[in-house]
Coordinates of C-alpha atoms and ligand atoms in Angstrom, one line a residue:
M1 CA 0.0 0.0 0.0
H2 CA 2.3 2.6 -1.3
L3 CA 0.5 5.8 -2.3
A4 CA 3.8 7.5 -3.4
R5 CA 3.6 5.4 -6.6
F6 CA 0.7 7.5 -7.8
P7 CA 1.4 11.0 -9.3
R8 CA 0.3 13.7 -6.9
I9 CA 0.6 17.5 -6.5
F10 CA 1.2 18.3 -2.8
L11 CA -1.0 21.3 -2.1
A12 CA -3.4 20.5 0.8
H13 CA -2.5 21.5 4.3
L14 CA -1.9 18.1 5.8
P15 CA -2.3 16.4 8.2
T16 CA -5.6 18.1 9.0
P17 CA -6.2 18.5 12.8
L18 CA -8.0 15.9 14.9
E19 CA -9.7 17.6 17.8
R20 CA -12.1 16.7 20.6
L21 CA -15.4 18.5 20.7
D22 CA -15.9 18.9 24.5
R23 CA -19.0 21.2 24.6
L24 CA -20.9 19.2 21.9
S25 CA -20.1 15.9 23.6
K26 CA -21.3 17.2 26.9
E27 CA -24.5 18.7 25.4
L28 CA -25.4 15.4 23.8
G29 CA -24.5 13.3 26.8
G30 CA -23.4 10.3 24.7
P31 CA -20.0 9.4 23.3
E32 CA -16.9 11.5 23.1
I33 CA -17.2 13.2 19.7
W34 CA -14.0 14.1 17.8
I35 CA -13.6 15.9 14.6
K36 CA -11.2 15.4 11.7
R37 CA -10.8 18.9 10.2
D38 CA -10.9 18.3 6.4
D39 CA -12.6 21.7 6.3
C40 CA -9.1 23.0 6.8
T41 CA -7.3 21.5 3.8
G42 CA -6.4 25.1 2.9
L43 CA -7.4 25.5 -0.7
S44 CA -9.9 28.4 -1.2
T45 CA -11.7 27.8 2.2
G46 CA -10.8 24.1 2.1
G47 CA -12.9 21.0 1.9
N48 CA -12.7 17.3 1.0
K49 CA -12.2 17.8 -2.8
T50 CA -8.7 19.2 -2.3
R51 CA -7.4 15.7 -1.3
K52 CA -8.9 14.2 -4.4
L53 CA -7.7 16.9 -6.6
E54 CA -4.1 16.4 -5.5
F55 CA -4.2 13.1 -7.5
L56 CA -6.6 14.2 -10.2
M57 CA -4.7 17.3 -11.1
A58 CA -1.4 15.4 -11.2
E59 CA -3.0 13.0 -13.7
A60 CA -4.3 16.0 -15.8
L61 CA -0.8 17.4 -16.0
A62 CA 0.7 14.0 -16.8
Q63 CA -1.7 13.8 -19.7
G64 CA -0.6 17.3 -21.0
A65 CA -3.9 19.0 -20.3
D66 CA -4.2 22.8 -20.5
T67 CA -7.8 22.9 -19.5
V68 CA -9.9 21.2 -16.8
I69 CA -13.6 20.6 -17.1
T70 CA -15.9 19.5 -14.3
Q71 CA -19.5 19.8 -13.1
G72 CA -21.5 20.1 -10.0
A73 CA -24.6 21.7 -8.4
T74 CA -24.8 25.5 -8.5
Q75 CA -23.2 25.7 -5.0
S76 CA -20.7 23.0 -5.7
N77 CA -17.7 23.0 -3.3
H78 CA -16.0 20.6 -5.7
A79 CA -16.3 23.2 -8.5
R80 CA -14.8 25.9 -6.3
Q81 CA -11.8 23.8 -5.2
T82 CA -11.2 22.7 -8.8
A83 CA -11.3 26.4 -10.0
A84 CA -8.8 27.3 -7.3
F85 CA -6.5 24.4 -8.0
S86 CA -6.6 25.2 -11.7
A87 CA -5.7 28.8 -11.0
K88 CA -2.7 27.6 -8.9
L89 CA -1.5 25.4 -11.8
G90 CA -2.2 28.0 -14.6
L91 CA -4.8 25.7 -16.2
A92 CA -8.1 27.0 -17.8
C93 CA -11.2 25.8 -15.9
H94 CA -14.7 25.3 -17.3
I95 CA -17.5 24.4 -14.9
L96 CA -20.9 23.1 -15.8
L97 CA -23.4 24.0 -13.0
E98 CA -26.5 21.9 -12.7
D99 CA -29.6 23.6 -11.3
R100 CA -30.6 20.8 -8.8
T101 CA -32.7 22.9 -6.5
G102 CA -34.7 25.2 -8.8
S103 CA -33.9 28.1 -6.4
N104 CA -34.3 31.6 -7.7
D105 CA -32.6 33.1 -4.7
A106 CA -30.0 35.7 -5.8
N107 CA -27.4 34.6 -3.2
Y108 CA -27.8 31.0 -4.1
N109 CA -27.2 31.7 -7.7
T110 CA -24.3 34.2 -7.5
N111 CA -22.8 34.3 -4.0
G112 CA -20.9 31.6 -1.9
N113 CA -19.1 29.1 -4.1
V114 CA -20.3 30.7 -7.4
L115 CA -18.6 34.0 -6.4
L116 CA -15.4 32.1 -5.6
D117 CA -15.6 30.1 -8.9
H118 CA -15.5 33.4 -10.8
L119 CA -12.9 35.0 -8.5
H120 CA -10.6 32.1 -9.5
G121 CA -11.2 32.9 -13.1
A122 CA -13.3 29.8 -14.0
K123 CA -15.9 29.9 -16.7
T124 CA -19.3 28.6 -15.7
S125 CA -22.2 27.5 -17.8
R126 CA -25.6 26.5 -16.4
R127 CA -27.6 23.4 -17.1
A128 CA -31.1 22.4 -16.2
G129 CA -31.6 19.9 -13.3
G130 CA -31.6 16.3 -14.4
V131 CA -29.6 16.5 -17.6
D132 CA -26.8 14.1 -18.3
M133 CA -23.9 16.1 -17.0
A134 CA -21.3 13.6 -18.0
A135 CA -22.5 13.8 -21.6
E136 CA -22.6 17.6 -21.4
M137 CA -18.9 17.6 -20.3
E138 CA -18.1 15.4 -23.3
V139 CA -19.8 17.8 -25.7
L140 CA -17.8 20.7 -24.2
A141 CA -14.6 18.8 -24.3
E142 CA -15.1 18.0 -28.0
R143 CA -15.8 21.7 -28.7
L144 CA -12.6 22.7 -26.9
R145 CA -10.5 20.1 -28.7
G146 CA -11.8 21.6 -31.9
E147 CA -10.4 24.9 -30.7
G148 CA -7.0 23.2 -30.2
R149 CA -7.3 22.9 -26.4
K150 CA -6.4 19.8 -24.4
P151 CA -9.2 19.3 -21.9
Y152 CA -9.1 16.9 -18.9
I153 CA -12.5 15.9 -17.5
I154 CA -13.0 15.5 -13.8
P155 CA -16.2 13.7 -12.9
G156 CA -18.7 15.3 -10.5
G157 CA -17.2 15.4 -7.0
G158 CA -13.9 14.1 -8.3
S159 CA -15.2 10.7 -7.6
N160 CA -13.3 8.0 -9.5
P161 CA -10.5 5.7 -8.4
T162 CA -7.9 8.4 -8.9
G163 CA -9.8 11.0 -6.8
A164 CA -10.6 8.3 -4.1
L165 CA -6.9 7.8 -3.5
G166 CA -7.1 11.1 -1.6
Y167 CA -9.4 9.5 0.9
V168 CA -7.3 6.3 1.1
N169 CA -4.6 8.7 2.2
C170 CA -6.9 10.3 4.7
A171 CA -7.7 6.9 6.3
F172 CA -3.9 6.3 6.7
E173 CA -3.5 9.8 8.2
L174 CA -6.4 9.5 10.6
V175 CA -5.4 6.0 11.9
S176 CA -1.9 7.2 12.3
Q177 CA -3.0 10.3 14.3
A178 CA -5.1 8.0 16.5
N179 CA -2.2 5.6 17.0
D180 CA 0.1 8.4 17.9
R181 CA -2.1 9.6 20.8
G182 CA -3.5 6.3 22.0
L183 CA -7.0 7.2 20.8
V184 CA -9.3 4.2 20.2
I185 CA -11.8 5.2 17.5
D186 CA -15.1 3.2 17.7
H187 CA -16.8 4.7 14.7
I188 CA -16.3 7.2 11.9
V189 CA -19.2 9.3 10.5
T190 CA -19.1 11.5 7.4
A191 CA -21.5 12.9 4.8
T192 CA -21.6 10.9 1.5
G193 CA -22.6 12.2 -1.9
S194 CA -20.7 11.3 -5.1
A195 CA -19.2 8.5 -3.1
G196 CA -15.4 9.1 -3.5
T197 CA -14.9 10.1 0.1
Q198 CA -16.6 7.1 1.7
A199 CA -15.2 4.8 -1.0
G200 CA -11.6 6.0 -0.4
L201 CA -11.9 5.9 3.3
I202 CA -13.3 2.4 3.6
T203 CA -10.7 1.1 1.1
G204 CA -7.9 2.6 3.2
L205 CA -9.4 1.5 6.5
K206 CA -9.8 -2.1 5.2
A207 CA -6.4 -2.2 3.6
L208 CA -5.0 -1.2 7.0
N209 CA -7.2 -3.8 8.8
A210 CA -8.1 -0.9 11.1
G211 CA -11.3 -2.5 12.3
I212 CA -13.1 0.9 12.5
P213 CA -16.7 0.9 11.1
L214 CA -17.6 3.9 8.8
L215 CA -21.1 5.3 8.5
G216 CA -21.9 7.6 5.5
I217 CA -24.8 10.0 6.0
G218 CA -26.5 10.3 2.5
V219 CA -27.3 13.7 1.1
R220 CA -29.1 12.7 -2.0
A221 CA -29.6 9.0 -3.0
P222 CA -31.6 6.5 -1.0
K223 CA -29.6 4.1 1.2
E224 CA -29.4 1.1 -1.1
K225 CA -28.4 3.2 -4.2
Q226 CA -25.8 5.2 -2.2
E227 CA -24.3 2.0 -0.7
E228 CA -24.1 0.4 -4.2
S229 CA -22.3 3.4 -5.7
V230 CA -19.8 3.6 -2.8
Y231 CA -19.2 -0.2 -3.0
A232 CA -18.6 -0.1 -6.8
L233 CA -16.1 2.7 -6.5
A234 CA -14.4 1.1 -3.5
Q235 CA -13.9 -2.1 -5.5
R236 CA -12.3 -0.1 -8.4
T237 CA -10.2 1.9 -5.9
A238 CA -9.0 -1.3 -4.2
E239 CA -8.0 -2.7 -7.7
K240 CA -6.1 0.4 -8.5
L241 CA -4.2 0.1 -5.2
G242 CA -3.3 -3.5 -5.8
C243 CA -5.6 -5.0 -3.1
P244 CA -8.6 -6.2 -5.0
G245 CA -11.5 -7.5 -2.9
V246 CA -10.4 -5.9 0.3
V247 CA -13.7 -4.2 0.8
A248 CA -16.8 -6.3 1.4
R249 CA -20.3 -5.2 0.6
S250 CA -21.2 -5.3 4.3
D251 CA -18.4 -2.7 5.0
V252 CA -20.3 -0.1 3.1
V253 CA -23.0 1.4 5.3
A254 CA -25.0 4.5 4.5
D255 CA -28.0 6.1 6.1
S256 CA -30.1 8.4 3.9
S257 CA -32.8 9.3 6.5
Y258 CA -31.6 12.9 6.7
V259 CA -31.9 14.0 3.1
G260 CA -35.3 15.6 3.4
A261 CA -36.9 17.1 0.3
G262 CA -33.8 16.6 -1.8
Y263 CA -30.2 17.4 -2.5
G264 CA -29.2 20.9 -1.4
I265 CA -32.4 21.5 0.5
P266 CA -31.7 21.8 4.3
R267 CA -34.2 20.4 6.8
E268 CA -34.8 21.8 10.3
D269 CA -32.4 19.2 11.8
T270 CA -29.7 20.3 9.3
L271 CA -30.1 23.9 10.5
E272 CA -30.1 22.8 14.1
A273 CA -26.8 20.9 13.6
I274 CA -25.2 23.9 11.9
R275 CA -26.3 26.2 14.8
M276 CA -25.1 23.7 17.4
F277 CA -21.6 23.4 15.9
A278 CA -21.4 27.2 15.4
Q279 CA -22.5 28.0 19.0
L280 CA -20.9 25.1 21.0
E281 CA -17.7 24.7 19.1
G282 CA -17.2 27.8 16.9
I283 CA -17.0 25.5 13.8
L284 CA -18.9 26.1 10.6
L285 CA -20.8 23.4 8.9
D286 CA -22.7 23.7 5.6
P287 CA -26.4 23.2 4.6
V288 CA -25.8 20.6 1.8
Y289 CA -23.4 18.0 3.3
S290 CA -21.8 18.4 6.7
G291 CA -25.0 19.9 8.2
K292 CA -26.9 16.8 7.2
G293 CA -24.0 14.6 8.2
V294 CA -24.0 16.0 11.7
A295 CA -27.8 15.9 11.9
G296 CA -27.4 12.1 11.3
L297 CA -24.6 11.9 13.9
I298 CA -26.7 13.7 16.5
D299 CA -29.8 11.5 15.8
H300 CA -27.7 8.4 16.2
V301 CA -26.4 9.6 19.5
R302 CA -29.9 10.6 20.7
K303 CA -31.2 7.1 19.7
G304 CA -28.4 5.4 21.7
R305 CA -26.6 3.9 18.7
F306 CA -23.4 5.6 19.8
T307 CA -23.0 5.4 23.6
K308 CA -21.1 6.8 26.6
G309 CA -17.6 5.6 26.7
Q310 CA -17.3 5.3 22.9
R311 CA -15.3 7.7 20.7
V312 CA -16.9 8.8 17.4
V313 CA -14.9 10.8 14.8
F314 CA -16.9 13.1 12.5
L315 CA -15.0 13.7 9.3
H316 CA -15.8 17.3 8.5
T317 CA -15.7 17.6 4.7
G318 CA -16.0 21.4 4.6
G319 CA -18.5 23.4 2.6
A320 CA -18.9 26.5 4.7
A321 CA -18.5 28.8 1.6
G322 CA -22.0 27.5 0.7
L323 CA -23.5 29.2 3.7
F324 CA -23.4 32.5 1.9
G325 CA -25.7 31.1 -0.8
Y326 CA -28.1 29.9 1.9
D327 CA -28.6 33.0 4.1
A328 CA -32.4 32.8 3.5
A329 CA -32.5 29.5 5.3
F330 CA -31.3 31.3 8.5
A331 CA -33.7 34.3 8.4
E332 CA -35.6 33.2 11.5
G333 CA -32.6 32.8 13.6
R334 CA -31.4 36.2 12.5
K335 CA -34.5 37.9 13.7
A336 CA -34.2 36.4 17.1
L337 CA -30.7 37.7 17.6
E338 CA -31.0 41.2 16.2
M339 CA -31.5 43.6 19.1
Ligands
PLP401 C1 -18.6 16.8 -2.1 C2 -18.8 17.0 -0.6 C3 -19.1 15.9 0.2 C4 -19.4 14.5 -0.3 O1 -18.2 13.9 -0.7 P1 -18.3 12.8 -1.8 O2 -16.9 12.3 -2.0 O3 -18.9 13.5 -3.0 O4 -19.2 11.7 -1.4 C5 -19.3 16.1 1.6 N1 -19.1 17.4 2.1 C6 -18.8 18.4 1.3 C7 -18.7 19.8 2.0 C8 -18.6 18.3 -0.1 O5 -18.4 19.3 -0.8

């Protein structure tokens, strides 16, 4: 298991901190809750896509690309980190933004991650919700090739076996931090969307024989579909790493009970989770991913699935830039605090 064999551009601020959340743990009265700060990877407000992009962008350069194409929802954190990484490498960046929420809110459409995409000089183009975004990227790539460019396509969320290597590395990093301080981890919890984070983590954890179960809190697809896509990517990632078959289907566990009305639409418990982290720990979550991930974590603690004496690590995947596209969701809380 030697990740140095894969091309990589070292840009993330690693290792990210592993911290104990004392006030949150006390408030919930259950397990000790720890946080792995992948919101602090350093690239344009950070987030989990930076680890994946270290491997993806190295592959783009190795293939002689001068342009990167990717896609995501309007408030995509992946798009913003790709735009920033492209700027750092001097590559052109084209982003296709899918309107998954149908929101007409001005901040949702131009502030937050969208503002940052443009600050980094990326070109954006909008697509209606539900269109085949992979096909749209191919059409754009063909057009750019016709103009003499050399595009490299990154799938949504950077989730393919190359991108997932970033989270194999995160599993090594986290287990090593826990070993160094004698911290026995009973469970890891994280938000799961395009699957690369959970797939990479579980592949790394299994390859290490760490014996730590991982729970993904879904943000879009139903449980069965989410688990299948994580499992499929984990299998391909394990093959790429040279340890085929190391992940069993039963190692892949997702809970999609906290999605609500759909992707990118926060529920009341999402907003509660965001407020709790902000007010008990001074840490920002986001309304699309980490807020739902923590809503799931809190619910599992309240239902006694994680108990006193255990240690649960929440992998914070970032996304706080998206808050500025979602200010309307917090309007009520604002009224209560304005004196
Ligand atoms: C993309 C993203 C996720 C989900 O990670 P996947 O690898 O797509 O499953 C979680 N949190 C944030 C903030 C993200 O931007």
